[in-house]
Short mmCIF file of C-alpha atoms and ligand atoms in Angstrom, two decimals:
data_model
loop_
_atom_site.label_atom_id
_atom_site.label_comp_id
_atom_site.label_asym_id
_atom_site.label_seq_id
_atom_site.Cartn_x
_atom_site.Cartn_y
_atom_site.Cartn_z
CA MET A 26 -0.08 -0.17 0.03
CA THR A 27 3.21 2.24 -0.06
CA ALA A 28 2.31 3.51 -3.45
CA VAL A 29 -1.30 4.65 -2.51
CA TRP A 30 0.36 6.51 0.56
CA PHE A 31 2.72 8.33 -1.92
CA ALA A 32 -0.27 9.10 -4.10
CA ALA A 33 -2.40 10.41 -1.24
CA LEU A 34 0.73 12.60 -0.25
CA ALA A 35 1.04 13.88 -3.71
CA LEU A 36 -2.56 14.96 -3.76
CA LEU A 37 -2.22 16.57 -0.25
CA LEU A 38 0.67 18.52 -1.31
CA ALA A 39 -0.94 19.40 -4.72
CA GLY A 40 -4.63 20.40 -3.54
CA PRO A 41 -5.08 21.85 0.05
CA GLY A 42 -1.47 22.90 0.79
CA PRO A 43 -1.07 25.35 -2.08
CA ALA A 44 -4.57 26.50 -1.71
CA LEU A 45 -4.07 27.55 2.02
CA LEU A 46 -0.66 29.04 1.16
CA ALA A 47 -1.94 31.12 -1.68
CA ARG A 48 -4.46 32.86 0.57
CA ALA A 49 -1.98 33.68 3.37
CA ARG A 50 -0.76 37.15 3.78
CA TRP A 51 1.83 36.67 6.27
CA THR A 52 4.13 35.25 3.60
CA TRP A 53 4.55 39.00 2.47
CA GLN A 54 6.63 39.76 5.25
CA VAL A 55 9.10 36.97 4.50
CA PRO A 56 8.96 36.55 0.49
CA ARG A 57 12.40 34.75 0.32
CA ALA A 58 11.32 31.96 3.02
CA ALA A 59 7.84 31.89 1.38
CA LEU A 60 9.15 31.01 -2.02
CA VAL A 61 11.29 28.34 -0.41
CA LEU A 62 8.12 26.89 1.35
CA TRP A 63 6.45 27.15 -2.23
CA GLN A 64 9.23 25.31 -3.78
CA ALA A 65 9.13 22.57 -0.94
CA ILE A 66 5.55 22.00 -1.85
CA ALA A 67 5.77 22.01 -5.29
CA LEU A 68 8.94 19.46 -5.13
CA GLY A 69 7.39 17.47 -2.53
CA ALA A 70 4.19 16.84 -4.55
CA VAL A 71 6.47 15.83 -7.76
CA LEU A 72 8.60 13.53 -5.51
CA ALA A 73 5.63 11.97 -3.94
CA THR A 74 4.27 11.22 -7.36
CA LEU A 75 7.29 9.55 -8.62
CA GLY A 76 7.71 7.74 -5.30
CA ALA A 77 4.08 6.26 -6.08
CA GLY A 78 5.21 5.07 -9.40
CA LEU A 79 8.54 3.64 -8.07
CA ALA A 80 6.67 1.72 -5.18
CA SER A 81 3.97 0.52 -7.71
CA LEU A 82 6.85 -0.92 -9.72
CA SER A 83 8.87 -2.42 -6.92
CA LEU A 84 5.80 -4.73 -6.34
CA LEU A 85 6.26 -6.32 -9.71
CA PHE A 86 9.97 -7.08 -8.99
CA THR A 87 9.39 -8.34 -5.49
CA GLU A 88 6.82 -11.16 -6.32
CA GLU A 89 7.71 -14.70 -5.53
CA PRO A 90 8.01 -16.75 -9.03
CA GLY A 91 4.79 -18.72 -9.54
CA PHE A 92 2.70 -16.71 -7.16
CA PRO A 93 0.06 -14.97 -9.17
CA PHE A 94 0.00 -11.23 -8.60
CA LEU A 95 -3.88 -10.97 -8.57
CA GLU A 96 -4.12 -13.88 -5.91
CA ARG A 97 -1.55 -12.38 -3.52
CA HIS A 98 -2.90 -8.78 -3.52
CA GLY A 99 -6.76 -9.26 -4.11
CA PRO A 100 -8.75 -7.42 -6.80
CA VAL A 101 -9.03 -4.13 -4.86
CA GLN A 102 -5.39 -3.65 -3.95
CA THR A 103 -4.39 -4.60 -7.65
CA THR A 104 -6.92 -2.12 -8.97
CA LEU A 105 -5.36 0.62 -6.81
CA ILE A 106 -1.92 -0.38 -7.95
CA GLY A 107 -2.94 -0.33 -11.53
CA LEU A 108 -4.46 3.03 -11.27
CA THR A 109 -1.56 4.62 -9.37
CA SER A 110 0.89 3.22 -11.90
CA THR A 111 -1.14 4.66 -14.58
CA PHE A 112 -1.92 8.12 -13.01
CA VAL A 113 1.96 8.51 -12.13
CA ALA A 114 2.82 7.58 -15.97
CA VAL A 115 0.33 10.29 -17.29
CA VAL A 116 1.51 12.94 -14.71
CA THR A 117 5.23 12.33 -15.34
CA VAL A 118 5.20 12.32 -19.10
CA ARG A 119 2.67 15.12 -19.18
CA PHE A 120 5.05 17.55 -16.85
CA TRP A 121 8.18 16.85 -18.78
CA VAL A 122 6.61 17.41 -22.39
CA VAL A 123 4.87 20.75 -21.13
CA ALA A 124 8.12 21.88 -19.25
CA THR A 125 10.12 21.32 -22.32
CA LEU A 126 7.66 23.19 -24.68
CA VAL A 127 7.31 26.04 -22.07
CA GLY A 128 11.13 26.40 -21.70
CA ILE A 129 11.62 26.27 -25.53
CA ARG A 130 8.95 28.89 -26.23
CA THR A 131 10.04 31.25 -23.22
CA ARG A 132 13.59 31.43 -24.78
CA ARG A 133 12.45 31.81 -28.45
CA ARG A 134 10.23 34.69 -27.33
CA ARG A 135 12.94 36.32 -25.01
CA ASN A 136 15.43 36.15 -27.91
CA ARG A 137 13.24 37.71 -30.37
CA HIS A 138 12.20 40.44 -27.78
CA ARG A 139 15.96 41.04 -26.99
CA ASP A 140 16.79 41.32 -30.86
CA MET A 141 13.91 43.69 -31.14
CA VAL A 142 14.93 46.18 -28.46
CA ASP A 143 18.57 45.90 -29.40
CA LEU A 144 17.44 47.14 -33.03
CA LEU A 145 14.96 49.82 -31.88
CA HIS A 146 16.69 51.58 -28.72
CA ARG A 147 17.91 54.84 -28.71
CA LYS A 148 21.50 55.44 -28.90
CA GLU A 149 21.76 59.16 -28.35
CA SER A 150 21.48 60.70 -24.74
CA THR A 151 19.35 63.70 -24.07
CA SER A 152 20.20 64.27 -20.47
CA GLU A 153 22.54 63.53 -17.86
CA VAL A 154 20.71 60.62 -16.34
CA ASP A 155 20.18 59.23 -20.04
CA ALA A 156 24.05 59.48 -20.69
CA ALA A 157 24.55 57.38 -17.28
CA LEU A 158 21.92 54.91 -18.41
CA LEU A 159 23.12 54.26 -21.98
CA ALA A 160 26.65 53.86 -20.63
CA GLU A 161 25.61 50.95 -18.49
CA THR A 162 25.87 47.47 -20.08
CA GLY A 163 22.42 45.95 -20.88
CA VAL A 164 20.38 49.03 -20.43
CA ARG A 165 18.14 49.94 -23.52
CA VAL A 166 16.16 53.06 -24.02
CA LEU A 167 13.09 52.99 -26.02
CA THR A 168 11.33 56.01 -27.60
CA GLY A 169 7.49 56.32 -27.24
CA PRO A 170 4.58 57.49 -24.93
CA GLY A 171 4.41 54.30 -22.75
CA ARG A 172 6.15 54.30 -19.16
CA VAL A 173 7.84 51.13 -19.66
CA ALA A 174 10.58 49.50 -17.32
CA TYR A 175 11.12 45.86 -17.44
CA CYS A 176 13.84 43.11 -18.04
CA VAL A 177 14.42 40.52 -20.44
CA PRO A 178 16.10 37.70 -18.49
CA GLY A 179 18.40 35.23 -19.83
CA VAL A 180 22.32 34.90 -20.41
CA HIS A 181 22.36 38.20 -22.52
CA SER A 182 19.95 39.98 -20.42
CA ARG A 183 18.61 43.58 -20.91
CA VAL A 184 16.75 46.14 -18.77
CA VAL A 185 14.46 47.97 -21.01
CA VAL A 186 13.17 51.70 -19.97
CA SER A 187 11.38 54.12 -21.92
CA ASP A 188 11.78 57.89 -22.73
CA ALA A 189 8.31 58.50 -21.01
CA MET A 190 9.15 56.45 -17.86
CA LEU A 191 12.46 58.38 -17.59
CA ALA A 192 10.59 61.98 -18.08
CA SER A 193 8.07 61.00 -15.26
CA LEU A 194 10.42 59.79 -12.55
CA THR A 195 13.15 61.57 -10.47
CA PRO A 196 16.72 60.24 -10.91
CA GLU A 197 16.27 58.45 -7.33
CA GLU A 198 13.02 56.61 -8.46
CA VAL A 199 14.65 55.69 -11.75
CA ARG A 200 17.72 54.22 -9.67
CA ALA A 201 15.08 52.19 -7.62
CA VAL A 202 13.41 50.97 -10.66
CA LEU A 203 16.89 49.74 -12.19
CA ALA A 204 17.71 48.20 -8.90
CA HIS A 205 14.32 46.25 -8.82
CA GLU A 206 14.88 44.89 -12.47
CA ARG A 207 18.51 43.96 -11.77
CA ALA A 208 17.51 42.24 -8.62
CA HIS A 209 15.26 39.93 -10.86
CA LEU A 210 18.29 39.44 -13.29
CA ARG A 211 20.74 38.62 -10.70
CA ALA A 212 18.66 36.03 -8.77
CA ARG A 213 17.29 34.50 -11.90
CA HIS A 214 13.64 35.11 -10.65
CA ASP A 215 12.51 34.10 -14.24
CA LEU A 216 13.65 30.42 -13.62
CA VAL A 217 11.86 30.22 -10.31
CA LEU A 218 8.61 31.25 -12.05
CA GLU A 219 9.44 29.14 -15.22
CA GLY A 220 9.13 26.03 -12.83
CA PHE A 221 5.87 27.25 -11.46
CA THR A 222 4.66 28.41 -14.93
CA ALA A 223 5.41 24.72 -16.32
CA LEU A 224 3.57 23.25 -13.45
CA HIS A 225 0.38 25.52 -14.08
CA ALA A 226 0.47 24.77 -17.78
CA ALA A 227 0.60 20.95 -17.06
CA PHE A 228 -1.86 20.81 -14.23
CA PRO A 229 -3.73 24.15 -14.11
CA ARG A 230 -6.14 23.08 -11.27
CA VAL A 231 -3.81 21.68 -8.83
CA VAL A 232 -0.29 22.50 -7.40
CA SER A 233 -0.12 25.69 -9.50
CA SER A 234 -3.45 26.90 -9.73
CA GLN A 235 -3.95 30.51 -11.19
CA ALA A 236 -3.93 31.79 -7.38
CA ALA A 237 -0.80 29.94 -6.55
CA LEU A 238 0.94 31.09 -9.49
CA ASP A 239 0.05 34.91 -8.77
CA SER A 240 1.03 34.35 -5.29
CA VAL A 241 4.27 33.33 -6.23
CA ARG A 242 4.70 36.16 -8.97
CA LEU A 243 3.89 38.56 -6.15
CA LEU A 244 6.39 37.28 -3.67
CA VAL A 245 9.11 37.47 -6.48
CA GLU A 246 8.32 41.02 -6.97
CA MET A 247 8.35 41.56 -3.28
CA LEU A 248 11.97 39.88 -3.04
CA ALA A 249 13.22 42.24 -5.76
CA ASP A 250 11.67 45.23 -3.99
CA ASP A 251 13.57 44.45 -0.83
CA SER A 252 16.79 44.35 -2.86
CA ALA A 253 15.77 47.65 -4.47
CA ARG A 254 15.13 49.39 -1.39
CA ARG A 255 18.33 48.32 0.28
CA ARG A 256 20.11 50.12 -2.52
CA ALA A 257 17.88 53.01 -3.32
CA GLY A 258 15.63 53.63 -0.24
CA SER A 259 11.81 52.72 0.32
CA LEU A 260 10.37 56.13 -0.55
CA PRO A 261 11.65 56.30 -4.18
CA LEU A 262 10.73 52.66 -4.81
CA ALA A 263 7.20 53.32 -3.42
CA ARG A 264 6.80 56.42 -5.74
CA ALA A 265 8.02 54.67 -8.57
CA LEU A 266 5.72 51.68 -7.89
CA VAL A 267 2.68 53.94 -7.97
CA ALA A 268 3.89 55.64 -11.13
CA LEU A 269 4.43 52.59 -12.83
CA ALA A 270 1.40 50.64 -11.67
CA GLY A 271 -0.03 48.47 -14.55
CA GLN A 272 3.01 48.25 -16.47
CA PRO A 273 4.35 44.93 -17.61
CA ASP A 274 7.25 43.40 -15.81
CA CYS A 275 9.95 40.83 -16.90
CA THR A 276 8.72 38.15 -14.46
CA SER A 277 5.09 38.57 -15.05
CA GLY A 278 4.90 36.04 -17.90
CA GLU A 279 3.46 36.72 -21.44
CA GLY A 280 1.71 39.92 -21.88
CA ALA A 281 0.94 40.03 -18.08
CA GLU A 282 0.77 43.10 -16.11
CA MET A 283 0.83 43.84 -12.39
CA PRO A 284 -2.91 44.90 -11.26
CA VAL A 285 -3.04 48.37 -10.24
CA GLY A 286 -5.48 47.97 -7.16
CA SER A 287 -4.24 44.88 -5.41
CA ALA A 288 -0.64 43.73 -6.06
CA ALA A 289 0.86 47.01 -6.41
CA LEU A 290 -0.99 48.39 -3.43
CA ALA A 291 0.13 45.70 -1.35
CA ARG A 292 3.73 46.21 -2.40
CA VAL A 293 3.57 49.97 -1.54
CA ARG A 294 2.05 49.22 1.72
CA ARG A 295 4.59 46.69 2.72
CA LEU A 296 7.45 49.18 1.78
CA ALA A 297 6.21 51.25 4.66
CA ALA A 298 5.66 48.46 7.29
CA ARG A 299 8.26 47.24 9.83
CA PRO A 300 10.59 44.64 8.74
CA ALA A 301 9.35 41.20 9.66
CA ARG A 302 10.74 39.39 12.75
CA ARG A 303 13.43 36.98 12.08
CA GLY A 304 11.34 34.28 13.95
CA LEU A 305 8.69 34.25 11.13
CA SER A 306 11.43 33.66 8.52
CA LEU A 307 12.98 31.02 10.47
CA ALA A 308 9.70 29.03 11.14
CA THR A 309 8.70 29.38 7.37
CA TYR A 310 12.12 27.74 6.61
CA VAL A 311 11.53 25.01 9.33
CA ALA A 312 7.92 24.42 7.71
CA ALA A 313 9.66 23.95 4.21
CA VAL A 314 11.92 21.24 5.60
CA LEU A 315 9.17 19.59 7.30
CA VAL A 316 6.79 19.72 4.23
CA LEU A 317 9.53 18.44 2.02
CA GLY A 318 11.21 16.02 4.37
CA GLY A 319 8.87 14.79 7.01
CA PRO A 320 6.12 13.22 5.06
CA THR A 321 8.31 11.84 2.35
CA LEU A 322 10.78 10.39 4.98
CA ALA A 323 7.93 8.90 6.82
CA VAL A 324 6.88 7.07 3.70
CA ALA A 325 10.05 6.40 2.08
CA VAL A 326 12.10 4.84 4.96
CA PRO A 327 9.67 1.92 5.60
CA TRP A 328 9.26 1.36 1.85
CA LEU A 329 13.21 1.30 1.36
CA GLN A 330 13.49 -1.11 4.52
CA ALA A 331 11.08 -3.37 2.91
CA SER A 332 12.47 -3.19 -0.51
CA TYR A 333 16.01 -3.74 1.06
CA ARG A 334 14.49 -7.06 3.04
CA ALA A 335 12.97 -8.43 -0.22
CA LEU A 336 16.27 -7.95 -2.24
CA VAL A 337 18.45 -9.73 0.45
CA ARG A 338 15.96 -12.63 1.15
ZN1 LIG B 16 9.56 43.14 -10.84
#
């Protein structure tokens, strides 16, 4: 029955766990630890699913010769093992196919986008701020009426800003925006989101429902905000967030925008709030270790012991 326990664990980590965490607001105080917890839940669900498949397969190899499988386990258990094996095979194949397609499409789209901004960007500076910006590697200034500030992640990354954005923000606010975008690029937040995007594309109703994906996106933004406020200060960053609310950001996915009324407001409010106590961060990391390690080990250790006994018998 180990396979069934693994499958139950996978369903628990894929359903109620993410649903609860997506609704939580305390995670905003500790975005880094909360992202680790999200990753622990997602990885735990994947490992439990693979564990269910391996446990089902191990039954086939530990059978005694000449002893019919159906007689040994009975029809109910045999049906459960068959269903679990099929479920795990479908889930595994679907995830890897979708993850590969998401990875290929994302890189193609980014390469096209980078080529486009490299072609269209303005080379001549019009002010001191402009000249300093244009001298920085990877920064591209586009002309146009839209107030744009985003990044194109990857090995050859770009930070893209527009004339209108530079004209509407003070130099301190521009510095805060650039620090935010560089934090995304430096920490490769795009890779964190790519994993959750692939999970969401493969299983839109479970571990990465839309609410879960939005929650992870917001935490990534808050993490970049924390880095930017250490470099440029909270006030310039908050002013820039208000000015640019609703504009696309590099980590938000294809054509997605940060909503003006909810996410941007939450980000501005937390910039004015007191920093989180270390205890909350530590408790969240401990929860991540327990989520990933505790249930998995509780199921895996007895199964490994049983498999070892069967092999040395
Ligand atoms: Zn951002």
